[in-house]
Short mmCIF file of C-alpha atoms and ligand atoms in Angstrom, two decimals:
data_model
loop_
_atom_site.label_atom_id
_atom_site.label_comp_id
_atom_site.label_asym_id
_atom_site.label_seq_id
_atom_site.Cartn_x
_atom_site.Cartn_y
_atom_site.Cartn_z
CA UNK A 214 0.00 0.00 0.00
CA UNK A 215 1.19 3.54 -0.74
CA UNK A 216 1.12 5.53 2.50
CA UNK A 217 1.44 8.93 0.80
CA UNK A 218 -2.19 8.92 -0.36
CA UNK A 219 -3.93 7.25 2.61
CA UNK A 220 -7.29 8.99 3.20
CA UNK A 221 -8.28 10.99 6.28
CA UNK A 222 -10.15 9.01 8.95
CA UNK A 223 -12.27 12.06 9.82
CA UNK A 224 -15.02 12.52 7.28
CA UNK A 225 -18.72 13.37 7.13
CA UNK A 226 -20.71 11.89 4.27
CA UNK A 227 -23.95 13.08 2.73
CA UNK A 228 -25.89 12.43 -0.46
CA UNK A 229 -24.24 14.35 -3.27
CA UNK A 230 -23.93 14.44 -7.07
CA UNK A 231 -20.75 15.58 -8.80
CA UNK A 232 -19.89 15.86 -12.51
CA UNK A 233 -16.48 15.87 -14.15
CA UNK A 234 -14.97 15.63 -17.59
CA UNK A 235 -11.64 14.12 -18.63
CA UNK A 236 -9.88 13.88 -22.01
CA UNK A 237 -8.22 10.84 -23.57
CA UNK A 238 -4.49 10.69 -24.31
CA UNK A 239 -2.18 9.11 -26.86
CA UNK A 240 1.24 7.78 -25.91
CA UNK A 241 4.38 8.66 -27.87
CA UNK A 242 6.68 6.42 -25.80
CA UNK A 243 4.44 3.49 -24.95
CA UNK A 244 3.57 1.74 -21.72
CA UNK A 245 3.21 -1.97 -22.40
CA UNK A 246 3.92 -4.35 -19.55
CA UNK A 247 3.42 -3.84 -15.83
CA UNK A 248 4.13 -5.21 -12.36
CA UNK A 249 1.74 -5.73 -9.45
CA UNK A 250 -0.41 -2.78 -8.34
CA UNK A 251 -0.26 -1.14 -11.76
CA UNK A 252 3.41 -0.26 -11.59
CA UNK A 253 4.62 0.33 -15.17
CA UNK A 254 7.57 -1.69 -16.46
CA UNK A 255 8.90 1.45 -18.18
CA UNK A 256 8.21 5.19 -18.26
CA UNK A 257 5.88 6.56 -20.95
CA UNK A 258 5.01 9.98 -22.34
CA UNK A 259 1.76 11.06 -23.96
CA UNK A 260 -0.10 13.96 -25.49
CA UNK A 261 -3.44 14.81 -23.94
CA UNK A 262 -6.23 15.17 -26.51
CA UNK A 263 -8.72 18.00 -26.65
CA UNK A 264 -12.05 16.79 -28.06
CA UNK A 265 -12.04 13.07 -27.18
CA UNK A 266 -13.43 13.17 -23.67
CA UNK A 267 -15.58 11.33 -21.16
CA UNK A 268 -18.21 13.28 -19.24
CA UNK A 269 -19.28 11.58 -16.03
CA UNK A 270 -21.82 12.33 -13.34
CA UNK A 271 -21.61 10.43 -10.06
CA UNK A 272 -24.53 10.31 -7.66
CA UNK A 273 -23.54 9.18 -4.17
CA UNK A 274 -26.43 8.07 -1.95
CA UNK A 275 -25.06 8.18 1.57
CA UNK A 276 -25.66 5.36 4.04
CA UNK A 277 -27.23 2.97 1.53
CA UNK A 278 -25.59 -0.46 1.21
CA UNK A 279 -22.54 -0.26 -1.07
CA UNK A 280 -23.42 -0.91 -4.71
CA UNK A 281 -22.60 0.60 -8.11
CA UNK A 282 -24.90 1.13 -11.06
CA UNK A 283 -23.42 2.45 -14.32
CA UNK A 284 -24.96 3.85 -17.49
CA UNK A 285 -23.00 4.42 -20.67
CA UNK A 286 -24.75 6.85 -23.01
CA UNK A 287 -28.01 6.11 -21.17
CA UNK A 288 -27.74 2.31 -21.35
CA UNK A 289 -27.16 0.31 -18.20
CA UNK A 290 -23.78 -1.50 -18.25
CA UNK A 291 -23.70 -4.27 -15.66
CA UNK A 292 -20.20 -5.51 -16.51
CA UNK A 293 -18.71 -2.04 -16.14
CA UNK A 294 -20.48 -1.64 -12.77
CA UNK A 295 -18.86 -4.88 -11.55
CA UNK A 296 -15.45 -3.57 -12.60
CA UNK A 297 -16.03 -0.27 -10.78
CA UNK A 298 -17.25 -2.05 -7.64
CA UNK A 299 -14.04 -4.05 -7.54
CA UNK A 300 -12.00 -0.90 -8.19
CA UNK A 301 -13.75 0.99 -5.35
CA UNK A 302 -13.07 -1.86 -2.91
CA UNK A 303 -9.44 -1.78 -3.95
CA UNK A 304 -8.98 1.95 -3.32
CA UNK A 305 -10.74 2.08 0.07
CA UNK A 306 -7.49 2.80 2.00
CA UNK A 307 -7.14 6.02 0.01
CA UNK A 308 -10.82 7.08 0.34
CA UNK A 309 -12.08 5.54 3.61
CA UNK A 310 -15.69 6.67 3.01
CA UNK A 311 -15.93 5.03 -0.40
CA UNK A 312 -17.88 1.90 0.55
CA UNK A 313 -20.44 3.78 2.64
CA UNK A 314 -23.07 4.42 0.02
CA UNK A 315 -24.62 3.59 -3.30
CA UNK A 316 -23.41 5.03 -6.60
CA UNK A 317 -25.25 5.82 -9.80
CA UNK A 318 -22.68 6.69 -12.44
CA UNK A 319 -23.68 8.11 -15.82
CA UNK A 320 -20.99 8.41 -18.41
CA UNK A 321 -20.81 9.60 -22.01
CA UNK A 322 -17.96 9.76 -24.48
CA UNK A 323 -17.69 12.60 -26.98
CA UNK A 324 -16.19 10.15 -29.49
CA UNK A 325 -18.20 7.36 -31.12
CA UNK A 326 -18.84 4.36 -28.90
CA UNK A 327 -17.26 1.20 -30.39
CA UNK A 328 -14.84 3.42 -32.35
CA UNK A 329 -11.94 1.55 -30.77
CA UNK A 330 -10.63 4.79 -29.25
CA UNK A 331 -9.52 3.86 -25.75
CA UNK A 332 -12.21 5.09 -23.39
CA UNK A 333 -10.60 3.59 -20.29
CA UNK A 334 -8.12 6.48 -19.97
CA UNK A 335 -10.71 9.26 -20.13
CA UNK A 336 -13.26 7.06 -18.31
CA UNK A 337 -11.12 6.30 -15.27
CA UNK A 338 -9.73 9.85 -15.34
CA UNK A 339 -13.26 11.25 -15.04
CA UNK A 340 -14.21 8.78 -12.29
CA UNK A 341 -11.08 9.64 -10.29
CA UNK A 342 -11.91 13.36 -10.61
CA UNK A 343 -15.48 12.70 -9.39
CA UNK A 344 -14.10 10.75 -6.42
CA UNK A 345 -11.76 13.60 -5.52
CA UNK A 346 -14.68 16.07 -5.76
CA UNK A 347 -16.65 13.88 -3.31
CA UNK A 348 -13.59 13.54 -1.08
CA UNK A 349 -13.33 17.30 -0.87
CA UNK A 350 -17.01 17.46 0.22
CA UNK A 351 -16.58 14.75 2.87
CA UNK A 352 -13.00 15.15 4.15
CA UNK A 353 -12.28 18.83 3.53
CA UNK A 354 -10.38 20.83 0.93
CA UNK A 355 -6.86 20.14 -0.23
CA UNK A 356 -4.82 22.19 -2.69
CA UNK A 357 -5.66 21.77 -6.37
CA UNK A 358 -2.18 20.41 -6.97
CA UNK A 359 -2.55 17.70 -4.30
CA UNK A 360 -6.05 16.85 -5.46
CA UNK A 361 -4.92 16.39 -9.09
CA UNK A 362 -1.96 14.30 -8.01
CA UNK A 363 -4.19 12.01 -5.98
CA UNK A 364 -6.72 11.85 -8.85
CA UNK A 365 -3.87 10.75 -11.13
CA UNK A 366 -2.80 8.16 -8.53
CA UNK A 367 -6.36 6.82 -8.23
CA UNK A 368 -6.93 6.81 -12.01
CA UNK A 369 -3.77 4.71 -12.43
CA UNK A 370 -5.22 2.03 -10.18
CA UNK A 371 -8.23 1.83 -12.54
CA UNK A 372 -6.34 1.85 -15.84
CA UNK A 373 -2.62 2.63 -16.01
CA UNK A 374 -2.63 5.08 -18.91
CA UNK A 375 -5.57 6.97 -17.34
CA UNK A 376 -3.20 8.64 -14.86
CA UNK A 377 -1.75 10.66 -17.76
CA UNK A 378 -5.18 12.11 -18.70
CA UNK A 379 -5.43 14.35 -15.63
CA UNK A 380 -3.07 16.96 -17.05
CA UNK A 381 -2.77 18.89 -20.29
CA UNK A 382 0.24 18.95 -22.56
CA UNK A 383 2.96 16.32 -22.67
CA UNK A 384 2.62 13.98 -19.72
CA UNK A 385 5.08 11.52 -18.22
CA UNK A 386 4.20 8.49 -16.14
CA UNK A 387 6.88 6.18 -14.77
CA UNK A 388 10.09 7.04 -13.00
CA UNK A 389 12.90 8.24 -15.23
CA UNK A 390 15.92 10.30 -14.28
CA UNK A 391 15.34 12.30 -17.46
CA UNK A 392 12.24 13.97 -15.98
CA UNK A 393 12.40 15.54 -12.54
CA UNK A 394 9.63 14.48 -10.18
CA UNK A 395 8.49 11.59 -12.40
CA UNK A 396 6.94 8.65 -10.57
CA UNK A 397 5.58 5.16 -11.08
CA UNK A 398 2.59 6.11 -8.92
CA UNK A 399 1.15 9.12 -10.77
CA UNK A 400 1.77 11.23 -13.85
CA UNK A 401 3.51 14.61 -14.07
CA UNK A 402 3.58 17.34 -16.69
CA UNK A 403 6.64 17.47 -18.90
CA UNK A 404 8.20 20.90 -18.22
CA UNK A 405 6.69 23.39 -20.64
CA UNK A 406 9.91 25.40 -20.94
CA UNK A 407 11.64 22.28 -22.29
CA UNK A 408 9.19 21.87 -25.21
CA UNK A 409 9.86 23.59 -28.52
CA UNK A 410 6.90 25.60 -29.84
CA UNK A 411 6.54 23.30 -32.85
CA UNK A 412 5.36 20.47 -30.59
CA UNK A 413 2.72 22.56 -28.82
CA UNK A 414 0.38 22.96 -31.75
CA UNK A 415 -0.31 19.48 -33.02
CA UNK A 416 -3.15 17.60 -34.70
CA UNK A 417 -4.20 14.04 -34.04
CA UNK A 418 -6.71 12.73 -36.56
CA UNK A 419 -7.80 9.24 -35.59
CA UNK A 420 -8.66 7.03 -38.56
CA UNK A 421 -11.28 4.53 -37.48
CA UNK A 422 -9.97 1.52 -39.39
CA UNK A 423 -11.88 -1.05 -37.42
CA UNK A 424 -14.80 -0.36 -35.17
CA UNK A 425 -15.83 -2.79 -32.48
CA UNK A 426 -14.35 -5.00 -29.83
CA UNK A 427 -10.60 -5.77 -29.92
CA UNK A 428 -9.65 -9.45 -30.14
CA UNK A 429 -7.25 -9.14 -27.18
CA UNK A 430 -7.82 -6.68 -24.33
CA UNK A 431 -4.95 -4.52 -23.09
CA UNK A 432 -5.10 -6.29 -19.70
CA UNK A 433 -4.31 -9.59 -21.45
CA UNK A 434 -1.72 -7.86 -23.66
CA UNK A 435 0.16 -6.41 -20.66
CA UNK A 436 0.06 -9.86 -19.04
CA UNK A 437 1.65 -11.51 -22.06
CA UNK A 438 4.71 -9.30 -21.59
CA UNK A 439 5.48 -11.38 -18.47
CA UNK A 440 6.50 -14.33 -20.62
CA UNK A 441 7.72 -12.44 -23.69
CA UNK A 442 11.46 -13.15 -24.15
CA UNK A 443 11.95 -9.70 -25.69
CA UNK A 444 10.20 -7.83 -22.86
CA UNK A 445 13.29 -6.82 -20.85
CA UNK A 446 14.99 -5.41 -23.94
CA UNK A 447 11.84 -3.51 -24.81
CA UNK A 448 11.53 -2.00 -21.30
CA UNK A 449 15.18 -0.98 -21.50
CA UNK A 450 14.69 0.60 -24.92
CA UNK A 451 11.70 2.63 -23.73
CA UNK A 452 13.78 3.92 -20.81
CA UNK A 453 16.64 4.78 -23.16
CA UNK A 454 14.28 6.54 -25.58
CA UNK A 455 13.71 9.27 -23.02
CA UNK A 456 17.25 10.52 -23.64
CA UNK A 457 16.83 11.39 -27.36
CA UNK A 458 13.20 12.42 -26.74
CA UNK A 459 14.35 15.12 -24.34
CA UNK A 460 16.79 16.53 -26.90
CA UNK A 461 14.23 16.33 -29.70
CA UNK A 462 11.56 18.16 -27.70
CA UNK A 463 13.95 20.89 -26.73
CA UNK A 464 15.46 21.44 -30.17
CA UNK A 465 12.25 21.02 -32.17
CA UNK A 466 13.84 18.22 -34.20
CA UNK A 467 10.81 17.07 -36.19
CA UNK A 468 12.62 14.45 -38.26
CA UNK A 469 13.94 12.59 -35.23
CA UNK A 470 10.58 12.98 -33.45
CA UNK A 471 8.80 11.28 -36.35
CA UNK A 472 11.33 8.45 -36.41
CA UNK A 473 11.12 7.85 -32.66
CA UNK A 474 7.33 8.03 -32.42
CA UNK A 475 6.74 5.66 -35.35
CA UNK A 476 9.37 3.28 -33.98
CA UNK A 477 7.59 3.20 -30.62
CA UNK A 478 4.24 2.41 -32.28
CA UNK A 479 5.68 -0.39 -34.38
CA UNK A 480 7.59 -1.83 -31.42
CA UNK A 481 4.35 -2.00 -29.41
CA UNK A 482 2.77 -4.09 -32.16
CA UNK A 483 5.93 -6.14 -32.67
CA UNK A 484 5.71 -7.10 -28.99
CA UNK A 485 2.18 -8.36 -29.60
CA UNK A 486 3.41 -10.50 -32.49
CA UNK A 487 6.23 -11.87 -30.31
CA UNK A 488 3.86 -12.85 -27.48
CA UNK A 489 2.86 -16.42 -26.81
CA UNK A 490 0.15 -16.77 -27.94
CA UNK A 491 0.87 -14.22 -30.63
CA UNK A 492 -1.77 -11.72 -31.62
CA UNK A 493 -2.13 -8.98 -34.22
CA UNK A 494 -4.37 -5.99 -33.68
CA UNK A 495 -3.48 -4.19 -36.90
CA UNK A 496 -5.78 -4.75 -39.89
CA UNK A 497 -5.11 -4.57 -43.62
CA UNK A 498 -6.22 -0.93 -43.57
CA UNK A 499 -3.69 -0.11 -40.85
CA UNK A 500 -0.82 -1.35 -43.02
CA UNK A 501 -2.14 0.33 -46.15
CA UNK A 502 -2.35 3.66 -44.35
CA UNK A 503 1.17 3.29 -42.92
CA UNK A 504 2.63 2.59 -46.36
CA UNK A 505 0.77 5.52 -47.90
CA UNK A 506 2.06 7.83 -45.15
CA UNK A 507 5.64 6.71 -45.85
CA UNK A 508 5.19 7.24 -49.61
CA UNK A 509 3.66 10.67 -48.99
CA UNK A 510 6.54 11.69 -46.75
CA UNK A 511 9.11 10.45 -49.23
CA UNK A 512 7.45 12.39 -52.06
CA UNK A 513 6.61 15.64 -50.30
CA UNK A 514 8.86 15.79 -47.25
CA UNK A 515 5.84 17.00 -45.25
CA UNK A 516 5.63 16.06 -41.54
CA UNK A 517 2.71 13.61 -41.53
CA UNK A 518 3.32 10.54 -39.38
CA UNK A 519 1.49 8.01 -37.25
CA UNK A 520 1.20 6.33 -33.92
CA UNK A 521 -0.95 3.38 -32.87
CA UNK A 522 -2.51 2.35 -29.60
CA UNK A 523 -3.51 -1.20 -28.77
CA UNK A 524 -5.85 -1.49 -31.74
CA UNK A 525 -6.18 -1.12 -35.51
CA UNK A 526 -6.89 2.60 -35.63
CA UNK A 527 -4.20 4.94 -36.88
CA UNK A 528 -3.48 8.22 -35.10
CA UNK A 529 -2.31 10.66 -37.78
CA UNK A 530 -0.02 13.25 -36.25
CA UNK A 531 0.97 16.52 -37.93
CA UNK A 532 1.89 19.98 -36.70
CA UNK A 533 -0.31 23.00 -37.30
CA UNK A 534 1.96 25.02 -39.53
CA UNK A 535 2.17 26.00 -43.20
CA UNK A 536 1.84 22.47 -44.59
CA UNK A 537 -1.36 21.61 -42.77
CA UNK A 538 -3.79 22.09 -45.65
CA UNK A 539 -1.84 19.85 -48.06
CA UNK A 540 -1.71 17.13 -45.42
CA UNK A 541 -5.44 17.39 -44.71
CA UNK A 542 -6.26 17.15 -48.41
CA UNK A 543 -4.07 14.04 -48.71
CA UNK A 544 -5.78 12.41 -45.73
CA UNK A 545 -9.26 13.10 -47.12
CA UNK A 546 -8.35 11.90 -50.62
CA UNK A 547 -6.08 8.96 -49.92
CA UNK A 548 -6.45 7.68 -46.38
CA UNK A 549 -10.14 7.94 -45.50
CA UNK A 550 -10.94 5.14 -47.96
CA UNK A 551 -9.20 2.68 -45.62
CA UNK A 552 -11.59 3.35 -42.75
CA UNK A 553 -14.75 1.38 -42.16
CA UNK A 554 -17.31 4.13 -42.68
CA UNK A 555 -15.22 7.15 -43.60
CA UNK A 556 -14.66 7.34 -39.87
CA UNK A 557 -12.23 9.94 -38.60
CA UNK A 558 -12.11 11.82 -35.32
CA UNK A 559 -10.35 15.15 -35.80
CA UNK A 560 -8.65 16.12 -32.62
CA UNK A 561 -5.84 18.42 -31.49
CA UNK A 562 -3.45 18.24 -28.57
CA UNK A 563 -4.55 20.07 -25.47
CA UNK A 564 -1.92 22.43 -24.09
O1 PMV B 1400 -3.90 1.77 -19.67
P1 PMV B 1400 -4.04 0.48 -20.40
O2 PMV B 1400 -3.91 -0.70 -19.49
O3 PMV B 1400 -5.29 0.45 -21.24
O4 PMV B 1400 -2.80 0.34 -21.41
C1 PMV B 1400 -2.60 1.21 -22.47
C2 PMV B 1400 -1.49 0.80 -23.32
C3 PMV B 1400 -1.24 1.57 -24.60
O5 PMV B 1400 -2.33 2.39 -24.94
C4 PMV B 1400 -1.03 0.59 -25.73
C5 PMV B 1400 0.03 2.41 -24.48
C6 PMV B 1400 -0.04 3.63 -23.63
O6 PMV B 1400 1.02 4.00 -23.09
O7 PMV B 1400 -1.11 4.26 -23.52
#
């Protein structure tokens, strides 16, 4: 147990509804593989998105027997409620009042359901923020900084990458000597002064290559890293990648940024292929899009590149500068055809 975040024993509960919103995030250096209690096997860094969000309202009915009811876009989700119940039991040391009532949780994503965009990051981020809002009501106020840090800590215990969604900008989770104050327990903001302007105004257009359930969940995927013979090398590489990443971010070295980010995405999927049993989450469309991006870059030299999360969708990354319109035209003309229903979510990074 982490003593730093143990909850106050003095609290007064009452029936209360709180509402919070939390964005999703996309990793540039990936987290894939973990130890007990959601401790990451390597540090990761992500961009927080702007439009892809989860809005959650949490009704707490004081002194009713502990139970959780959840609704996703108005539809009751029993499986999700079971997951949240387990999560709440797990985090009781940090919020000692948490099992003393009934919860009705209503949640909605601003991005299409079943789009394959990870909703667990924004979802657990929003739940952790709601819990901290209730904690403030019941146990008294803490500083905003402390409250966010604890929300990030709690979100991590729900879904690892969720801890990075609590902050805007470039966010680091996992201890690395390259980033001061970084921790395995919660996420921190990458220092703004160390980021070149070119990386602060970025687009992320998510091509919805394959909508629907993934064949292998990320929980199972993380677990398969335990027996993957390449895992240790991969964890080491991710740690090492923070060294060039720091330089790149400072100098505004777009070419090296592109190379590193694409390498990270492909390594994530290579790890899946090297697992036992092996699995592949990319689809034909994913590969077609990647090849077209490489051809486009070779022909035009324009900074369009990709990253992937644990799924088939392609995150198209490009800076907002002079070349933006040409890139957008290329995406509409050449890449949209590889999506299932012309599906694209046009987002930007939130700084
Ligand atoms: O937070 P989880 O357990 O859903 O894992 C997310 C893993 C990746 O999205 C593939 C990488 C990352 O760092 O977000």
